Amino acid sequence: MHIADNDKQHAQSLLDFIDASPSPWHAVAQIAETLRAHGFKGLREYEPWQFKAGGKYFVVRDDGAIVAFILGQQALSESGFRLVGAHTDSPGLRLKPKAAYASNGLAQLGVEVYGGPILATFTDRDLSLAGRVTVSTSEGMKTHLVKLEQAIARLPNLAIHMNREVNEKGLVLNKQTGLPLIYGHAADSAIAQQLLLQQLAAVLEIAPEAIFSWDLALYDTQKGSFWGLDQEFIADSQLDNLASCHAALSALITTVKPSSTLICALLDHEEVGSESSSGAGGSFLLDVIDRICLSTGIENEGKLQAFANSFFISADMAHAFHPNHAGSYEPCHHVQVNHGPVIKTNANQRYSTNAVTAARFMQLCKQANVPYQQYAHRTDLGCGSTIGPIMAAQLGIATVDVGNPMWAMHSIRESAGVLDHRYMTAVLQAHFAS
Ligand code: CO
């Protein structure tokens, strides 16, 4: 399979983005930085908003969600919005508030399971901590991003000599007792706690006593990589769904003077059901849309008219066919890595796609000269969901659920295709230009 240099570069820029984004809060900071570098102006929710015609803006809520938009050249009520939605969070392990304790001379970290990770994949990895920490300063409370660079924590497997059936029955880890990580030696829990606070304080260049609280995730320090004979595959953590965030962002920053108003909504908490102030079930996107309408003098009638003229692409990763597990897939809906974006359909509205929105996406693929595939889950297996149905219900906008094919969804080391990333970016560009 021939991989062109620019396709490889685009995939490399995705891997660089993921490696700089070990938590959703880091991902949003990275996205904001890229937007700023491309002339987007940052808005704050607590300030009044004023727009210039054709202006480019973004707004962050709770550090984990970001909505970026470009005002269109045509009247909003007539041309509507072209929206792309994706999520910034990935399943994994999150530190408990009082995480550190000592056990048999070792310092350990207690963790909660965030969303639905494949827990076995977190064993024997070079893990570290990243997230945000709220501290006391002379000017009041401040929240800082923090990332420990070195691998500091590990979840070693139990030797096969004490777990003889692991290859027959799979690795089963009790979520309370099987997941605490080892991160050093400590005679008692007070020392274990101090070790953790000192590590964080050193990176933040503050005193350990200044730390109030945190949202911290375990991340894999191994960087993203290419693999396959022609280096046509990529592997990294968080491809679900930072790959879609990166494709949406790449498409947005390369679009010039769109006729419709473009919106990228990259939201948090999808992996735990989206019910939060910064998730798809919350008010964030609608609040931004309301303020766009208010600030551009669009009345309610005009807004509802705009919604009816809009199209929403919900981009989240899809399940590529795995040849060793053919029985797990719907036989007529195998989707292949590097064969193009996948349109996801579910009659029970776990995906928002319908005949009309699927056809509209197919049309965009044709315009962008991009192949597409169609996916349905096995009828006898429970189907996952996305932000698509939530957004469709909340906004009443025609919506399609799509995503690039990938293997090992929710593993700490997922994999996908180099070509698909360029394909998805190209079709989202076509959407923004439509
Ligand atoms: Co996802």
Short mmCIF file of N, CA and C in Angstrom, two decimals, residues 267-425:
data_model
loop_
_atom_site.label_atom_id
_atom_site.label_comp_id
_atom_site.label_asym_id
_atom_site.label_seq_id
_atom_site.Cartn_x
_atom_site.Cartn_y
_atom_site.Cartn_z
N LEU A 267 -16.45 18.12 22.93
CA LEU A 267 -17.08 18.11 24.26
C LEU A 267 -16.51 17.00 25.15
N ASP A 268 -16.69 17.18 26.45
CA ASP A 268 -16.13 16.26 27.44
C ASP A 268 -17.19 15.22 27.85
N HIS A 269 -16.74 14.23 28.58
CA HIS A 269 -17.61 13.28 29.32
C HIS A 269 -18.48 12.39 28.45
N GLU A 270 -18.13 12.18 27.17
CA GLU A 270 -18.91 11.27 26.34
C GLU A 270 -18.80 9.85 26.88
N GLU A 271 -17.61 9.50 27.37
CA GLU A 271 -17.38 8.12 27.81
C GLU A 271 -18.13 7.76 29.08
N VAL A 272 -18.70 8.77 29.75
CA VAL A 272 -19.47 8.48 30.97
C VAL A 272 -20.91 8.98 30.82
N GLY A 273 -21.37 9.16 29.58
CA GLY A 273 -22.78 9.44 29.35
C GLY A 273 -23.13 10.88 28.99
N SER A 274 -22.14 11.78 28.93
CA SER A 274 -22.32 13.16 28.42
C SER A 274 -23.16 14.08 29.31
N GLU A 275 -23.59 13.60 30.50
CA GLU A 275 -24.43 14.45 31.36
C GLU A 275 -23.56 15.31 32.26
N SER A 276 -23.11 16.44 31.75
CA SER A 276 -22.31 17.37 32.56
C SER A 276 -22.39 18.73 31.90
N SER A 277 -21.87 19.75 32.58
CA SER A 277 -21.96 21.11 32.03
C SER A 277 -21.12 21.25 30.76
N SER A 278 -20.10 20.40 30.62
CA SER A 278 -19.23 20.48 29.44
C SER A 278 -19.42 19.29 28.50
N GLY A 279 -20.45 18.48 28.75
CA GLY A 279 -20.75 17.33 27.91
C GLY A 279 -21.86 17.63 26.92
N ALA A 280 -22.11 16.69 26.00
CA ALA A 280 -23.14 16.90 24.98
C ALA A 280 -24.53 17.01 25.60
N GLY A 281 -24.75 16.39 26.75
CA GLY A 281 -26.05 16.48 27.42
C GLY A 281 -26.25 17.81 28.13
N GLY A 282 -25.20 18.59 28.27
CA GLY A 282 -25.29 19.88 28.93
C GLY A 282 -25.64 21.00 27.98
N SER A 283 -25.54 22.22 28.49
CA SER A 283 -26.06 23.37 27.72
C SER A 283 -25.00 24.06 26.86
N PHE A 284 -23.75 23.57 26.91
CA PHE A 284 -22.64 24.36 26.35
C PHE A 284 -22.86 24.78 24.90
N LEU A 285 -23.07 23.79 24.03
CA LEU A 285 -23.18 24.12 22.60
C LEU A 285 -24.38 25.03 22.34
N LEU A 286 -25.51 24.70 22.97
CA LEU A 286 -26.71 25.52 22.76
C LEU A 286 -26.48 26.95 23.28
N ASP A 287 -25.79 27.07 24.40
CA ASP A 287 -25.48 28.41 24.95
C ASP A 287 -24.64 29.21 23.94
N VAL A 288 -23.66 28.54 23.33
CA VAL A 288 -22.80 29.24 22.36
C VAL A 288 -23.64 29.65 21.15
N ILE A 289 -24.48 28.74 20.67
CA ILE A 289 -25.33 29.06 19.51
C ILE A 289 -26.26 30.22 19.83
N ASP A 290 -26.85 30.19 21.04
CA ASP A 290 -27.75 31.29 21.45
C ASP A 290 -27.01 32.63 21.42
N ARG A 291 -25.78 32.60 21.91
CA ARG A 291 -25.02 33.86 21.97
C ARG A 291 -24.56 34.30 20.58
N ILE A 292 -24.29 33.34 19.69
CA ILE A 292 -23.96 33.72 18.31
C ILE A 292 -25.17 34.44 17.71
N CYS A 293 -26.35 33.88 17.95
CA CYS A 293 -27.58 34.47 17.39
C CYS A 293 -27.84 35.85 18.01
N LEU A 294 -27.72 35.94 19.35
CA LEU A 294 -27.96 37.22 20.02
C LEU A 294 -27.00 38.30 19.51
N SER A 295 -25.72 37.92 19.43
CA SER A 295 -24.69 38.91 19.07
C SER A 295 -24.76 39.31 17.61
N THR A 296 -25.38 38.47 16.76
CA THR A 296 -25.48 38.84 15.35
C THR A 296 -26.90 39.30 15.02
N GLY A 297 -27.72 39.52 16.09
CA GLY A 297 -29.05 40.10 15.89
C GLY A 297 -30.06 39.15 15.26
N ILE A 298 -29.90 37.85 15.48
CA ILE A 298 -30.86 36.88 14.93
C ILE A 298 -31.94 36.59 15.98
N GLU A 299 -33.17 36.78 15.61
CA GLU A 299 -34.28 36.50 16.51
C GLU A 299 -34.53 34.99 16.57
N ASN A 300 -35.41 34.58 17.50
CA ASN A 300 -35.69 33.16 17.68
C ASN A 300 -36.18 32.48 16.40
N GLU A 301 -37.06 33.16 15.68
CA GLU A 301 -37.56 32.61 14.41
C GLU A 301 -36.39 32.32 13.46
N GLY A 302 -35.49 33.28 13.37
CA GLY A 302 -34.32 33.13 12.50
C GLY A 302 -33.42 31.98 12.95
N LYS A 303 -33.31 31.80 14.27
CA LYS A 303 -32.47 30.72 14.80
C LYS A 303 -33.06 29.36 14.42
N LEU A 304 -34.38 29.23 14.60
CA LEU A 304 -35.02 27.95 14.30
C LEU A 304 -34.95 27.67 12.80
N GLN A 305 -35.06 28.73 12.01
CA GLN A 305 -34.90 28.59 10.56
C GLN A 305 -33.48 28.11 10.24
N ALA A 306 -32.49 28.71 10.93
CA ALA A 306 -31.10 28.30 10.72
C ALA A 306 -30.91 26.83 11.07
N PHE A 307 -31.50 26.39 12.20
CA PHE A 307 -31.38 24.97 12.59
C PHE A 307 -31.90 24.06 11.48
N ALA A 308 -33.02 24.46 10.89
CA ALA A 308 -33.63 23.62 9.84
C ALA A 308 -32.78 23.60 8.57
N ASN A 309 -31.89 24.58 8.43
CA ASN A 309 -30.99 24.62 7.27
C ASN A 309 -29.59 24.10 7.61
N SER A 310 -29.46 23.41 8.74
CA SER A 310 -28.13 23.01 9.23
C SER A 310 -27.88 21.52 9.06
N PHE A 311 -26.62 21.15 9.20
CA PHE A 311 -26.23 19.74 9.12
C PHE A 311 -25.13 19.48 10.15
N PHE A 312 -25.30 18.41 10.93
CA PHE A 312 -24.38 18.07 12.01
C PHE A 312 -23.70 16.74 11.70
N ILE A 313 -22.37 16.73 11.71
CA ILE A 313 -21.63 15.47 11.59
C ILE A 313 -21.04 15.14 12.96
N SER A 314 -21.52 14.04 13.52
CA SER A 314 -20.99 13.55 14.79
C SER A 314 -19.89 12.55 14.46
N ALA A 315 -18.64 12.91 14.78
CA ALA A 315 -17.50 12.08 14.39
C ALA A 315 -16.92 11.36 15.60
N ASP A 316 -16.98 10.05 15.57
CA ASP A 316 -16.45 9.22 16.65
C ASP A 316 -15.97 7.92 16.01
N MET A 317 -14.99 7.28 16.61
CA MET A 317 -14.34 6.18 15.91
C MET A 317 -15.27 4.98 15.76
N ALA A 318 -14.94 4.10 14.78
CA ALA A 318 -15.78 2.94 14.44
C ALA A 318 -14.95 1.66 14.58
N HIS A 319 -15.64 0.52 14.64
CA HIS A 319 -14.97 -0.77 14.87
C HIS A 319 -14.52 -1.42 13.56
N ALA A 320 -13.19 -1.42 13.32
CA ALA A 320 -12.66 -2.08 12.12
C ALA A 320 -12.74 -3.59 12.29
N PHE A 321 -12.89 -4.28 11.17
CA PHE A 321 -12.95 -5.74 11.18
C PHE A 321 -11.61 -6.32 11.65
N HIS A 322 -11.70 -7.26 12.60
CA HIS A 322 -10.51 -7.94 13.12
C HIS A 322 -10.57 -9.39 12.64
N PRO A 323 -9.63 -9.81 11.78
CA PRO A 323 -9.74 -11.12 11.13
C PRO A 323 -9.71 -12.30 12.10
N ASN A 324 -9.16 -12.14 13.29
CA ASN A 324 -9.11 -13.25 14.25
C ASN A 324 -10.42 -13.43 15.01
N HIS A 325 -11.33 -12.46 14.83
CA HIS A 325 -12.58 -12.50 15.60
C HIS A 325 -13.77 -12.23 14.69
N ALA A 326 -13.76 -12.90 13.54
CA ALA A 326 -14.79 -12.62 12.53
C ALA A 326 -16.19 -12.77 13.10
N GLY A 327 -16.38 -13.69 14.04
CA GLY A 327 -17.71 -13.96 14.60
C GLY A 327 -18.27 -12.82 15.41
N SER A 328 -17.44 -11.84 15.77
CA SER A 328 -17.94 -10.72 16.57
C SER A 328 -18.57 -9.63 15.72
N TYR A 329 -18.51 -9.79 14.40
CA TYR A 329 -18.96 -8.71 13.50
C TYR A 329 -20.19 -9.12 12.71
N GLU A 330 -20.97 -8.15 12.33
CA GLU A 330 -22.10 -8.36 11.43
C GLU A 330 -21.50 -8.71 10.06
N PRO A 331 -21.84 -9.91 9.52
CA PRO A 331 -21.12 -10.40 8.33
C PRO A 331 -21.20 -9.48 7.11
N CYS A 332 -22.28 -8.72 6.96
CA CYS A 332 -22.42 -7.86 5.77
C CYS A 332 -21.89 -6.45 6.00
N HIS A 333 -21.34 -6.18 7.18
CA HIS A 333 -20.90 -4.82 7.49
C HIS A 333 -19.48 -4.78 8.05
N HIS A 334 -18.59 -5.57 7.41
CA HIS A 334 -17.18 -5.47 7.78
C HIS A 334 -16.62 -4.15 7.27
N VAL A 335 -15.96 -3.38 8.13
CA VAL A 335 -15.30 -2.16 7.65
C VAL A 335 -13.79 -2.34 7.84
N GLN A 336 -13.03 -1.84 6.87
CA GLN A 336 -11.59 -2.09 6.80
C GLN A 336 -10.81 -0.81 7.08
N VAL A 337 -9.72 -0.98 7.84
CA VAL A 337 -8.81 0.14 8.09
C VAL A 337 -8.20 0.60 6.76
N ASN A 338 -8.07 1.90 6.59
CA ASN A 338 -7.53 2.54 5.37
C ASN A 338 -8.48 2.45 4.17
N HIS A 339 -9.75 2.13 4.42
CA HIS A 339 -10.74 2.12 3.34
C HIS A 339 -11.78 3.22 3.49
N GLY A 340 -11.49 4.21 4.32
CA GLY A 340 -12.37 5.38 4.35
C GLY A 340 -13.28 5.47 5.55
N PRO A 341 -13.84 6.67 5.78
CA PRO A 341 -14.75 6.90 6.90
C PRO A 341 -15.95 5.96 6.86
N VAL A 342 -16.48 5.69 8.04
CA VAL A 342 -17.56 4.73 8.22
C VAL A 342 -18.83 5.48 8.62
N ILE A 343 -19.92 5.18 7.94
CA ILE A 343 -21.23 5.73 8.32
C ILE A 343 -21.88 4.69 9.23
N LYS A 344 -22.23 5.10 10.46
CA LYS A 344 -22.73 4.16 11.46
C LYS A 344 -24.25 4.28 11.57
N THR A 345 -24.91 3.14 11.45
CA THR A 345 -26.38 3.13 11.48
C THR A 345 -26.88 2.18 12.55
N ASN A 346 -27.93 2.60 13.27
CA ASN A 346 -28.58 1.74 14.25
C ASN A 346 -30.05 2.11 14.30
N ALA A 347 -30.91 1.13 14.02
CA ALA A 347 -32.35 1.40 13.93
C ALA A 347 -32.91 1.92 15.24
N ASN A 348 -32.26 1.56 16.36
CA ASN A 348 -32.75 1.99 17.68
C ASN A 348 -32.19 3.34 18.11
N GLN A 349 -31.61 4.08 17.16
CA GLN A 349 -31.12 5.45 17.41
C GLN A 349 -29.99 5.51 18.43
N ARG A 350 -29.18 4.43 18.51
CA ARG A 350 -27.92 4.55 19.26
C ARG A 350 -26.98 5.43 18.43
N TYR A 351 -27.19 5.41 17.11
CA TYR A 351 -26.54 6.37 16.20
C TYR A 351 -27.64 7.19 15.56
N SER A 352 -27.33 8.45 15.25
CA SER A 352 -28.38 9.36 14.77
C SER A 352 -28.63 9.26 13.26
N THR A 353 -27.80 8.49 12.56
CA THR A 353 -27.88 8.39 11.10
C THR A 353 -29.26 7.94 10.62
N ASN A 354 -29.75 8.56 9.55
CA ASN A 354 -30.93 8.05 8.85
C ASN A 354 -30.64 8.09 7.35
N ALA A 355 -31.60 7.65 6.54
CA ALA A 355 -31.37 7.54 5.10
C ALA A 355 -30.92 8.87 4.51
N VAL A 356 -31.57 9.95 4.95
CA VAL A 356 -31.29 11.26 4.36
C VAL A 356 -29.90 11.75 4.76
N THR A 357 -29.57 11.62 6.07
CA THR A 357 -28.27 12.14 6.52
C THR A 357 -27.12 11.26 6.03
N ALA A 358 -27.36 9.94 5.92
CA ALA A 358 -26.33 9.05 5.36
C ALA A 358 -26.03 9.45 3.92
N ALA A 359 -27.07 9.67 3.14
CA ALA A 359 -26.89 10.03 1.73
C ALA A 359 -26.16 11.37 1.61
N ARG A 360 -26.47 12.29 2.51
CA ARG A 360 -25.80 13.59 2.46
C ARG A 360 -24.30 13.43 2.73
N PHE A 361 -23.96 12.54 3.67
CA PHE A 361 -22.54 12.31 3.96
C PHE A 361 -21.86 11.62 2.77
N MET A 362 -22.56 10.65 2.16
CA MET A 362 -22.00 9.96 0.98
C MET A 362 -21.69 10.96 -0.13
N GLN A 363 -22.60 11.90 -0.29
CA GLN A 363 -22.44 12.94 -1.31
C GLN A 363 -21.19 13.78 -1.03
N LEU A 364 -20.98 14.11 0.25
CA LEU A 364 -19.78 14.88 0.64
C LEU A 364 -18.51 14.08 0.35
N CYS A 365 -18.56 12.76 0.62
CA CYS A 365 -17.40 11.90 0.34
C CYS A 365 -17.09 11.91 -1.15
N LYS A 366 -18.15 11.83 -1.96
CA LYS A 366 -17.94 11.85 -3.42
C LYS A 366 -17.29 13.16 -3.84
N GLN A 367 -17.80 14.27 -3.30
CA GLN A 367 -17.21 15.58 -3.63
C GLN A 367 -15.74 15.65 -3.24
N ALA A 368 -15.39 15.03 -2.10
CA ALA A 368 -14.01 15.09 -1.60
C ALA A 368 -13.15 13.98 -2.19
N ASN A 369 -13.76 13.13 -3.05
CA ASN A 369 -13.03 12.02 -3.65
C ASN A 369 -12.47 11.06 -2.58
N VAL A 370 -13.36 10.75 -1.64
CA VAL A 370 -12.99 9.92 -0.48
C VAL A 370 -13.91 8.70 -0.47
N PRO A 371 -13.35 7.47 -0.26
CA PRO A 371 -14.23 6.30 -0.18
C PRO A 371 -14.98 6.30 1.15
N TYR A 372 -16.09 5.59 1.24
CA TYR A 372 -16.79 5.47 2.52
C TYR A 372 -17.26 4.04 2.71
N GLN A 373 -17.59 3.71 3.96
CA GLN A 373 -18.04 2.36 4.30
C GLN A 373 -19.25 2.49 5.21
N GLN A 374 -19.99 1.37 5.35
CA GLN A 374 -21.18 1.41 6.21
C GLN A 374 -21.09 0.34 7.28
N TYR A 375 -21.44 0.72 8.50
CA TYR A 375 -21.34 -0.19 9.63
C TYR A 375 -22.68 -0.35 10.34
N ALA A 376 -22.97 -1.62 10.69
CA ALA A 376 -24.04 -1.92 11.65
C ALA A 376 -23.48 -2.95 12.62
N HIS A 377 -23.84 -2.84 13.88
CA HIS A 377 -23.37 -3.76 14.91
C HIS A 377 -24.14 -5.08 14.78
N ARG A 378 -23.55 -6.17 15.28
CA ARG A 378 -24.29 -7.45 15.31
C ARG A 378 -25.61 -7.25 16.04
N THR A 379 -26.67 -7.84 15.54
CA THR A 379 -28.00 -7.64 16.13
C THR A 379 -28.10 -8.21 17.54
N ASP A 380 -27.26 -9.24 17.82
CA ASP A 380 -27.34 -9.88 19.15
C ASP A 380 -26.31 -9.32 20.13
N LEU A 381 -25.70 -8.18 19.77
CA LEU A 381 -24.77 -7.52 20.69
C LEU A 381 -25.27 -6.11 20.98
N GLY A 382 -25.07 -5.65 22.24
CA GLY A 382 -25.44 -4.26 22.58
C GLY A 382 -24.54 -3.30 21.81
N CYS A 383 -25.15 -2.23 21.28
CA CYS A 383 -24.41 -1.28 20.46
C CYS A 383 -24.00 -0.08 21.32
N GLY A 384 -22.79 0.42 21.16
CA GLY A 384 -22.36 1.64 21.84
C GLY A 384 -23.12 2.83 21.27
N SER A 385 -22.90 4.02 21.85
CA SER A 385 -23.55 5.21 21.32
C SER A 385 -22.53 6.33 21.21
N THR A 386 -23.00 7.49 20.83
CA THR A 386 -22.12 8.65 20.61
C THR A 386 -22.87 9.91 21.05
N ILE A 387 -22.25 11.06 20.80
CA ILE A 387 -22.95 12.31 21.11
C ILE A 387 -24.00 12.62 20.04
N GLY A 388 -23.99 11.89 18.91
CA GLY A 388 -24.90 12.18 17.79
C GLY A 388 -26.36 12.24 18.19
N PRO A 389 -26.93 11.16 18.76
CA PRO A 389 -28.35 11.19 19.11
C PRO A 389 -28.69 12.27 20.15
N ILE A 390 -27.76 12.54 21.08
CA ILE A 390 -28.02 13.56 22.12
C ILE A 390 -28.12 14.94 21.47
N MET A 391 -27.18 15.23 20.57
CA MET A 391 -27.16 16.54 19.91
C MET A 391 -28.37 16.69 18.99
N ALA A 392 -28.70 15.59 18.28
CA ALA A 392 -29.85 15.64 17.36
C ALA A 392 -31.12 15.94 18.14
N ALA A 393 -31.26 15.30 19.32
CA ALA A 393 -32.47 15.51 20.13
C ALA A 393 -32.50 16.93 20.69
N GLN A 394 -31.33 17.42 21.12
CA GLN A 394 -31.28 18.73 21.77
C GLN A 394 -31.50 19.88 20.78
N LEU A 395 -30.92 19.75 19.58
CA LEU A 395 -30.94 20.86 18.62
C LEU A 395 -32.00 20.71 17.53
N GLY A 396 -32.41 19.47 17.29
CA GLY A 396 -33.36 19.24 16.20
C GLY A 396 -32.72 19.44 14.83
N ILE A 397 -31.39 19.25 14.77
CA ILE A 397 -30.66 19.42 13.51
C ILE A 397 -30.42 18.05 12.88
N ALA A 398 -30.54 17.97 11.56
CA ALA A 398 -30.25 16.72 10.84
C ALA A 398 -28.82 16.30 11.15
N THR A 399 -28.63 15.04 11.58
CA THR A 399 -27.34 14.59 12.09
C THR A 399 -26.97 13.23 11.52
N VAL A 400 -25.67 13.03 11.30
CA VAL A 400 -25.17 11.72 10.86
C VAL A 400 -24.05 11.31 11.81
N ASP A 401 -23.98 10.01 12.10
CA ASP A 401 -22.88 9.48 12.92
C ASP A 401 -21.88 8.79 12.02
N VAL A 402 -20.65 9.26 12.07
CA VAL A 402 -19.58 8.67 11.25
C VAL A 402 -18.33 8.52 12.12
N GLY A 403 -17.33 7.85 11.58
CA GLY A 403 -16.06 7.74 12.31
C GLY A 403 -15.09 6.88 11.55
N ASN A 404 -13.81 7.04 11.84
CA ASN A 404 -12.82 6.23 11.17
C ASN A 404 -12.70 4.86 11.82
N PRO A 405 -12.41 3.82 10.98
CA PRO A 405 -12.26 2.48 11.52
C PRO A 405 -11.01 2.36 12.38
N MET A 406 -11.13 1.64 13.47
CA MET A 406 -9.97 1.42 14.35
C MET A 406 -10.07 0.06 15.02
N TRP A 407 -8.92 -0.43 15.48
CA TRP A 407 -8.87 -1.65 16.28
C TRP A 407 -8.68 -1.28 17.75
N ALA A 408 -9.11 -2.22 18.60
CA ALA A 408 -8.81 -2.16 20.05
C ALA A 408 -9.38 -0.92 20.72
N MET A 409 -10.60 -0.52 20.33
CA MET A 409 -11.21 0.64 20.96
C MET A 409 -11.22 0.49 22.49
N HIS A 410 -10.77 1.53 23.17
CA HIS A 410 -10.70 1.61 24.64
C HIS A 410 -9.54 0.84 25.24
N SER A 411 -8.62 0.34 24.40
CA SER A 411 -7.33 -0.14 24.90
C SER A 411 -6.49 1.10 25.19
N ILE A 412 -5.44 0.96 26.02
CA ILE A 412 -4.55 2.11 26.24
C ILE A 412 -3.66 2.30 25.01
N ARG A 413 -3.65 1.33 24.09
CA ARG A 413 -2.85 1.43 22.87
C ARG A 413 -3.74 1.01 21.71
N GLU A 414 -4.44 1.96 21.13
CA GLU A 414 -5.38 1.68 20.03
C GLU A 414 -4.66 1.80 18.70
N SER A 415 -5.27 1.28 17.62
CA SER A 415 -4.63 1.46 16.31
C SER A 415 -5.64 1.76 15.22
N ALA A 416 -5.13 2.41 14.17
CA ALA A 416 -6.00 2.89 13.08
C ALA A 416 -5.16 3.05 11.81
N GLY A 417 -5.74 3.68 10.77
CA GLY A 417 -5.08 3.76 9.47
C GLY A 417 -4.62 5.17 9.13
N VAL A 418 -3.47 5.26 8.47
CA VAL A 418 -2.90 6.55 8.06
C VAL A 418 -3.81 7.23 7.04
N LEU A 419 -4.27 6.46 6.03
CA LEU A 419 -5.07 7.07 4.96
C LEU A 419 -6.39 7.61 5.48
N ASP A 420 -7.00 6.86 6.42
CA ASP A 420 -8.33 7.26 6.90
C ASP A 420 -8.32 8.65 7.53
N HIS A 421 -7.20 8.99 8.16
CA HIS A 421 -7.17 10.29 8.83
C HIS A 421 -7.25 11.43 7.81
N ARG A 422 -6.53 11.26 6.69
CA ARG A 422 -6.62 12.28 5.64
C ARG A 422 -8.02 12.30 5.02
N TYR A 423 -8.58 11.08 4.81
CA TYR A 423 -9.93 11.00 4.22
C TYR A 423 -10.95 11.76 5.08
N MET A 424 -10.90 11.50 6.40
CA MET A 424 -11.88 12.15 7.28
C MET A 424 -11.71 13.66 7.26
N THR A 425 -10.46 14.11 7.30
CA THR A 425 -10.21 15.56 7.27
C THR A 425 -10.76 16.16 5.97
#
